[in-house]
mmCIF file of C-alpha atoms in Angstrom:
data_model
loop_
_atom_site.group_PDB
_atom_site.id
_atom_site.type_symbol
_atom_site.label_atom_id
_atom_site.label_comp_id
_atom_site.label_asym_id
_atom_site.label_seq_id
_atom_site.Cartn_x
_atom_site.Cartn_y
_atom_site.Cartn_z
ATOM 1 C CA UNK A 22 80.055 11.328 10.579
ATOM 2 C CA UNK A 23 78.485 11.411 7.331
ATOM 3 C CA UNK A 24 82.446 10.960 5.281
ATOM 4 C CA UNK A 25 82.993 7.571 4.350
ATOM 5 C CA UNK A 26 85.719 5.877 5.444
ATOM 6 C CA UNK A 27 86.764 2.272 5.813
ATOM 7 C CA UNK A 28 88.401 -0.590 7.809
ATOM 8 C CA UNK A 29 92.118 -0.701 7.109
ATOM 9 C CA UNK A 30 93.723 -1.583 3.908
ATOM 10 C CA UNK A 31 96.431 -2.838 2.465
ATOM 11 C CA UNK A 32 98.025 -0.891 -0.876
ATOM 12 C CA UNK A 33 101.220 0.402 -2.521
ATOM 13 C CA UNK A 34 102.785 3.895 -2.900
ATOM 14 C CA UNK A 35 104.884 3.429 -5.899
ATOM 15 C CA UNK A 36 106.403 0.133 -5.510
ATOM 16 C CA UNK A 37 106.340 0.056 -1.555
ATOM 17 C CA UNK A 38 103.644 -1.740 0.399
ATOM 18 C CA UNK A 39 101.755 -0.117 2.775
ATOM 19 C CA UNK A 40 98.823 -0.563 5.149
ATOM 20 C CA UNK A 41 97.035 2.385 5.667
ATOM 21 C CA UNK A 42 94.263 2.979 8.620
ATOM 22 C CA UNK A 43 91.689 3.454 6.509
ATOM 23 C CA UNK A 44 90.398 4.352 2.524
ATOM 24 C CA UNK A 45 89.487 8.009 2.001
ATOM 25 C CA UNK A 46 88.148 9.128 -1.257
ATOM 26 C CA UNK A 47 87.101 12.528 -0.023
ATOM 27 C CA UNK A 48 83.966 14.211 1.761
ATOM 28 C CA UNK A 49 81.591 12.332 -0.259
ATOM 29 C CA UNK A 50 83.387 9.068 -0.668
ATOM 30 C CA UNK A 51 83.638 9.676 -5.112
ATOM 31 C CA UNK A 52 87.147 11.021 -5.270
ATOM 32 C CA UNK A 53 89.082 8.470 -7.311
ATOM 33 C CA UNK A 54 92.163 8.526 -5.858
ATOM 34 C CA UNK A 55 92.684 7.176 -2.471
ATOM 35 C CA UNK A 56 93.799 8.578 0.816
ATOM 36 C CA UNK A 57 94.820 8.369 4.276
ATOM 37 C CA UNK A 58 95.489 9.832 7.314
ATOM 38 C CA UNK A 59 97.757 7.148 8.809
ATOM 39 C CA UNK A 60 99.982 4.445 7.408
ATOM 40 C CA UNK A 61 102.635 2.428 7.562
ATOM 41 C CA UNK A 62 104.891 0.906 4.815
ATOM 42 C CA UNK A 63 107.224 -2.167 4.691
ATOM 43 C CA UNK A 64 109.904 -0.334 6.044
ATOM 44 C CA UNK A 65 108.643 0.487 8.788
ATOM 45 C CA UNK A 66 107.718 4.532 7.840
ATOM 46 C CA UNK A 67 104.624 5.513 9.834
ATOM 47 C CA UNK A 68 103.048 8.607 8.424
ATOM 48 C CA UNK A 69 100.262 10.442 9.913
ATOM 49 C CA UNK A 70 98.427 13.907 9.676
ATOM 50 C CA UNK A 71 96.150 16.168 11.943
ATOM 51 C CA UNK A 72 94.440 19.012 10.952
ATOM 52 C CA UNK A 73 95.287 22.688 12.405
ATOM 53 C CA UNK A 74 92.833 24.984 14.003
ATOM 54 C CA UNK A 75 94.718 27.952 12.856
ATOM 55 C CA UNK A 76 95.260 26.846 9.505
ATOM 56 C CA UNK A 77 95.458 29.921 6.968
ATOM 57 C CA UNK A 78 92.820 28.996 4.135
ATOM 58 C CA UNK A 79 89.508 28.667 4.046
ATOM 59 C CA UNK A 80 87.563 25.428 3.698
ATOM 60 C CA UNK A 81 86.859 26.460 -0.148
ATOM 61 C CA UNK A 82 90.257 27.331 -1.090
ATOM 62 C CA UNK A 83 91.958 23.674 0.005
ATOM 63 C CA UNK A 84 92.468 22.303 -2.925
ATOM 64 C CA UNK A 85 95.144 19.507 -2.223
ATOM 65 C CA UNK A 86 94.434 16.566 -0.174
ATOM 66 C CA UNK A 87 96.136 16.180 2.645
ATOM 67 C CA UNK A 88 95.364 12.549 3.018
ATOM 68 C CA UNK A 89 97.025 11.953 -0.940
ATOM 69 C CA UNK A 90 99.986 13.503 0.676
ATOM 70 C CA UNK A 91 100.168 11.263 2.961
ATOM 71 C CA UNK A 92 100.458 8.174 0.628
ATOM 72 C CA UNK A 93 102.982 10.271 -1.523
ATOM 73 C CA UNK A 94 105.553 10.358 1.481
ATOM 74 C CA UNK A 95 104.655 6.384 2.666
ATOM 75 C CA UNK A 96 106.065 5.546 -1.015
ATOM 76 C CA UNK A 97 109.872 6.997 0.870
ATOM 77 C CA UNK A 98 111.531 4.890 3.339
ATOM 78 C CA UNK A 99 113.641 7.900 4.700
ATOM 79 C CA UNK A 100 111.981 9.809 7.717
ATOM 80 C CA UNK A 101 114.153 13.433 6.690
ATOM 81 C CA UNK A 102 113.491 12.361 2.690
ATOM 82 C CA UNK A 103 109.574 12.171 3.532
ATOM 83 C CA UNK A 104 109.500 15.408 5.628
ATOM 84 C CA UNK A 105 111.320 17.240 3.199
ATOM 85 C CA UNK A 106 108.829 15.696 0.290
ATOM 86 C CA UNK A 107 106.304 17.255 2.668
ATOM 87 C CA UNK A 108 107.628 20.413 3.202
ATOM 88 C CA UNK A 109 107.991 21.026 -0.544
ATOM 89 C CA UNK A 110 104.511 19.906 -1.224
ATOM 90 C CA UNK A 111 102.864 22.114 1.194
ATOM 91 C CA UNK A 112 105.001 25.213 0.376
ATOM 92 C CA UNK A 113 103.166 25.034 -2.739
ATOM 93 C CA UNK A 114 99.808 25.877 -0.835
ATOM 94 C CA UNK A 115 96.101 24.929 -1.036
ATOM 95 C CA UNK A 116 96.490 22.444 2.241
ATOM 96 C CA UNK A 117 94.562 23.143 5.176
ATOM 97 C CA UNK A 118 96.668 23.652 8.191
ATOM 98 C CA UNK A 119 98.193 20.231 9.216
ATOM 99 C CA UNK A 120 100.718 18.483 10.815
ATOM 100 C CA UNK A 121 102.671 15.291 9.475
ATOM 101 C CA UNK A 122 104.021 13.136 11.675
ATOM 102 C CA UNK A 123 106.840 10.777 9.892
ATOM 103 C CA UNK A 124 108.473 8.580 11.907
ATOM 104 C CA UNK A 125 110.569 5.132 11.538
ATOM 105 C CA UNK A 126 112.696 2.929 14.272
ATOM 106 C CA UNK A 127 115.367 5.366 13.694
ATOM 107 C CA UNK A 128 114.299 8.534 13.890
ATOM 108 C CA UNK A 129 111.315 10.768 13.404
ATOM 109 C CA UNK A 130 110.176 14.593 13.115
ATOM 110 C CA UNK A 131 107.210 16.428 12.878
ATOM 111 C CA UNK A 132 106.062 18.762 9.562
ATOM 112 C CA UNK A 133 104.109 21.768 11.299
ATOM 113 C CA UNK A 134 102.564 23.633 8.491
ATOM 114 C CA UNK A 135 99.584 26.342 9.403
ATOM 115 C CA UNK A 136 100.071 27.775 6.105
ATOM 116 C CA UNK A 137 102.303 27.671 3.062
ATOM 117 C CA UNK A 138 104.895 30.540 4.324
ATOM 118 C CA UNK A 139 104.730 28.552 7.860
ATOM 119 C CA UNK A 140 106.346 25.753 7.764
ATOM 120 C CA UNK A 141 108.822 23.840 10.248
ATOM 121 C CA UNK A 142 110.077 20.842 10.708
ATOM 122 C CA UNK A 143 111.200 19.035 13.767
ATOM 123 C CA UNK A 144 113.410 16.638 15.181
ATOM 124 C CA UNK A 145 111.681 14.337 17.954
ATOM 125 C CA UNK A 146 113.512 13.023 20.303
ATOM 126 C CA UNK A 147 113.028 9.372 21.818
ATOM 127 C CA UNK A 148 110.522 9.581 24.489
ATOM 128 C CA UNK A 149 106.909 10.379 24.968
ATOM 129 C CA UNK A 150 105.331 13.103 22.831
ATOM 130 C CA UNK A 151 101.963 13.939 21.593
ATOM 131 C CA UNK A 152 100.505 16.340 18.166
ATOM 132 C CA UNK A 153 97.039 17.039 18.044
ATOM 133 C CA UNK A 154 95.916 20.739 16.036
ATOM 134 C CA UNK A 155 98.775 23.419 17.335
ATOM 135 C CA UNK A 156 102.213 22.075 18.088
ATOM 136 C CA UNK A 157 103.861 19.106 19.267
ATOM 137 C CA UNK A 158 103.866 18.869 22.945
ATOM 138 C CA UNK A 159 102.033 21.664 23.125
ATOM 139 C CA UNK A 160 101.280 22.191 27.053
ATOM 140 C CA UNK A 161 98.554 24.061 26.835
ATOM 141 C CA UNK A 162 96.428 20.835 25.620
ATOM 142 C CA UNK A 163 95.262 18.775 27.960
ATOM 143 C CA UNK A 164 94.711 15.825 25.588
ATOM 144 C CA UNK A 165 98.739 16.046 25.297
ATOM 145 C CA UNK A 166 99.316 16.068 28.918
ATOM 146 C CA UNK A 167 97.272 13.220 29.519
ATOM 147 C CA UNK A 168 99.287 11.145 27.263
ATOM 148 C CA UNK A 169 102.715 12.279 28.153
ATOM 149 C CA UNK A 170 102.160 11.574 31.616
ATOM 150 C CA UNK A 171 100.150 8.085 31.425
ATOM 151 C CA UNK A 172 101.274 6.426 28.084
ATOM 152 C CA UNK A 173 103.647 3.583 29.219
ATOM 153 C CA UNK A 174 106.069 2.116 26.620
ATOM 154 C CA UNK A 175 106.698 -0.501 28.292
ATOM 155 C CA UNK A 176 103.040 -1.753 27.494
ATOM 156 C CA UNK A 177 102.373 0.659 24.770
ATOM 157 C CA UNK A 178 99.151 -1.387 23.050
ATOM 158 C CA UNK A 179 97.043 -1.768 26.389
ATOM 159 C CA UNK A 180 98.248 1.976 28.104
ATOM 160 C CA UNK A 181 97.156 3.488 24.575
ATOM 161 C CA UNK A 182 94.116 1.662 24.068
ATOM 162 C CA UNK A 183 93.206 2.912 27.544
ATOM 163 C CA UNK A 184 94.048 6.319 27.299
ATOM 164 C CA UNK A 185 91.901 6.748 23.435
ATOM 165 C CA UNK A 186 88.871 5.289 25.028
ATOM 166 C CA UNK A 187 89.644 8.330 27.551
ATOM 167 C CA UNK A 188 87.066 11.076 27.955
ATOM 168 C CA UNK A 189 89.237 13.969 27.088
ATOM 169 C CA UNK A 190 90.287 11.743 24.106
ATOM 170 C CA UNK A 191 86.952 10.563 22.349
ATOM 171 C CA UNK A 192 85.494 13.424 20.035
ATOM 172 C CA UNK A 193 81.527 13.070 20.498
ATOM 173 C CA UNK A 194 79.256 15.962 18.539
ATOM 174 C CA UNK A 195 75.827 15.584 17.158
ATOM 175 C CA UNK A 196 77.661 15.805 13.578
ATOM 176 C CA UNK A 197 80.948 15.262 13.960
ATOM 177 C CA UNK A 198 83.298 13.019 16.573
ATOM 178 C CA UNK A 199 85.402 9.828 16.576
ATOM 179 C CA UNK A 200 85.046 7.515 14.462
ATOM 180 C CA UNK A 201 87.760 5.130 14.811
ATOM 181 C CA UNK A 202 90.951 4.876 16.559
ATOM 182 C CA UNK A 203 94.416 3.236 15.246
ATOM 183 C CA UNK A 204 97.589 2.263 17.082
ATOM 184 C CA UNK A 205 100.798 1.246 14.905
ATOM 185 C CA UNK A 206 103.232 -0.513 16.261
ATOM 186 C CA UNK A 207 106.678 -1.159 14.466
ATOM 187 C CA UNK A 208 109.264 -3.552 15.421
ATOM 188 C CA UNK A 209 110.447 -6.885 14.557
ATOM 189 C CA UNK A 210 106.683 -7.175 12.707
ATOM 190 C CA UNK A 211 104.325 -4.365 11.505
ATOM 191 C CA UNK A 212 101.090 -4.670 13.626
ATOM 192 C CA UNK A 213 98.109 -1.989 13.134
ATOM 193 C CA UNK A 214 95.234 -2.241 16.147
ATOM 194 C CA UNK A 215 92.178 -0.386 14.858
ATOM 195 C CA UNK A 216 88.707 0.027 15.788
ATOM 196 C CA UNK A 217 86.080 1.277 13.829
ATOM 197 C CA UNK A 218 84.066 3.255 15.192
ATOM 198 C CA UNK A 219 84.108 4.980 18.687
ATOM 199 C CA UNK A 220 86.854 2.930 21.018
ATOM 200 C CA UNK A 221 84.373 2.462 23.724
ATOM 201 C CA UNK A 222 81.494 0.598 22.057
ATOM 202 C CA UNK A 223 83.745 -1.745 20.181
ATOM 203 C CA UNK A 224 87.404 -3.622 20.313
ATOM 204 C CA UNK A 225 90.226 -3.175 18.790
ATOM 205 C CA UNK A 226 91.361 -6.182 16.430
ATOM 206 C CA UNK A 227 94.876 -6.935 14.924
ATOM 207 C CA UNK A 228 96.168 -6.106 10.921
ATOM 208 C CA UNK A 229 99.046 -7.082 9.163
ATOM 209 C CA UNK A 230 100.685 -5.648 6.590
ATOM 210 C CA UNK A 231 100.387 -8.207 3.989
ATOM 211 C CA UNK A 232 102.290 -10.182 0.943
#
């Protein structure tokens, strides 16, 4: 609770607009650079990350920002260019354990990476799938199952805002929890529904990526 974050933001990786969920500038809000762990870029590239449980390193030996990472690969347009960005990036270790989900109309995949000799990537398949810290789809999780079996495409914004306001869903510790709760939504525009703060004590309002 005590990192500072903020409301979404509009930037640019490289040359390539973007509209990320929120600024990050590290644990104590002074790192200079800016990150993110979910985006969205012009072309319709959504990036996000998660952290792993059974990452290899230590807090004190991450180095590398995962969240910088993730505005490196929204500067691609290419869901397989980004992943492979990713996979390069992390092979060169000092992440924490993470996954990067990097998906576009197209296609998408999934960059699991518990450690620097670990790494896979994955097709996904259209459909209904879930990430949260071990694998994708992982059926042992029953935040996963929740979603695969009650998140309805068909009305993605109001079955997804309903399912993060969910119990098994909201994070809520004395020190740490939820603290805000995104849902990207790429089509014929680029809409970003966000809430800051915990989903259930607030509503989520409408971003666009803009000019």
């Amino acid at each position: 609770f005590r990192r500072p974050i903020t409301s979404p933001v509009c930037c640019r990786s490289g040359s390539i607009r973007c509209l990320v969920a929120g600024a990050d500038h590290g644990p104590d809000g002074t790192f200079a650079e800016m990150g993110t762990w979910l985006g969205v870029n012009e072309s319709g590239l959504v990036v996000a990350v998660t952290n792993r449980r059974d990452g290899e390193l230590r807090w004190e030996d991450q180095i590398r920002s995962r969240g910088l990472l993730v505005i490196a690969l929204l500067g691609l347009d290419d869901p397989e260019q980004a992943a492979r960005l990713a996979e390069h990036a992390l092979s060169q270790g000092g992440f924490g354990g993470s996954n990067f989900l990097i998906a576009s109309p197209e296609s998408a995949l999934v960059v699991e990476a518990p450690g620097a000799r670990r790494i896979t990537i994955r097709a996904i398949e259209p459909g209904v799938h879930a990430v949260t810290n071990l694998d994708l789809d992982d059926e042992n999780d029953a935040r996963i199952s929740l979603v695969r079996e009650h998140l309805d495409p068909a009305h993605f914004v109001t079955s997804a805002q309903s399912l993060c306001r969910h119990e098994k869903i909201i994070i809520a510790g004395a020190e740490r929890g939820t603290v805000s709760s995104s849902l990207a939504l790429v089509g014929s525009e680029i809409l970003l529904y966000h809430v800051l703060g915990n989903p259930n004590q607030d509503v989520y309002r409408l971003y666009r990526l803009g000019l």
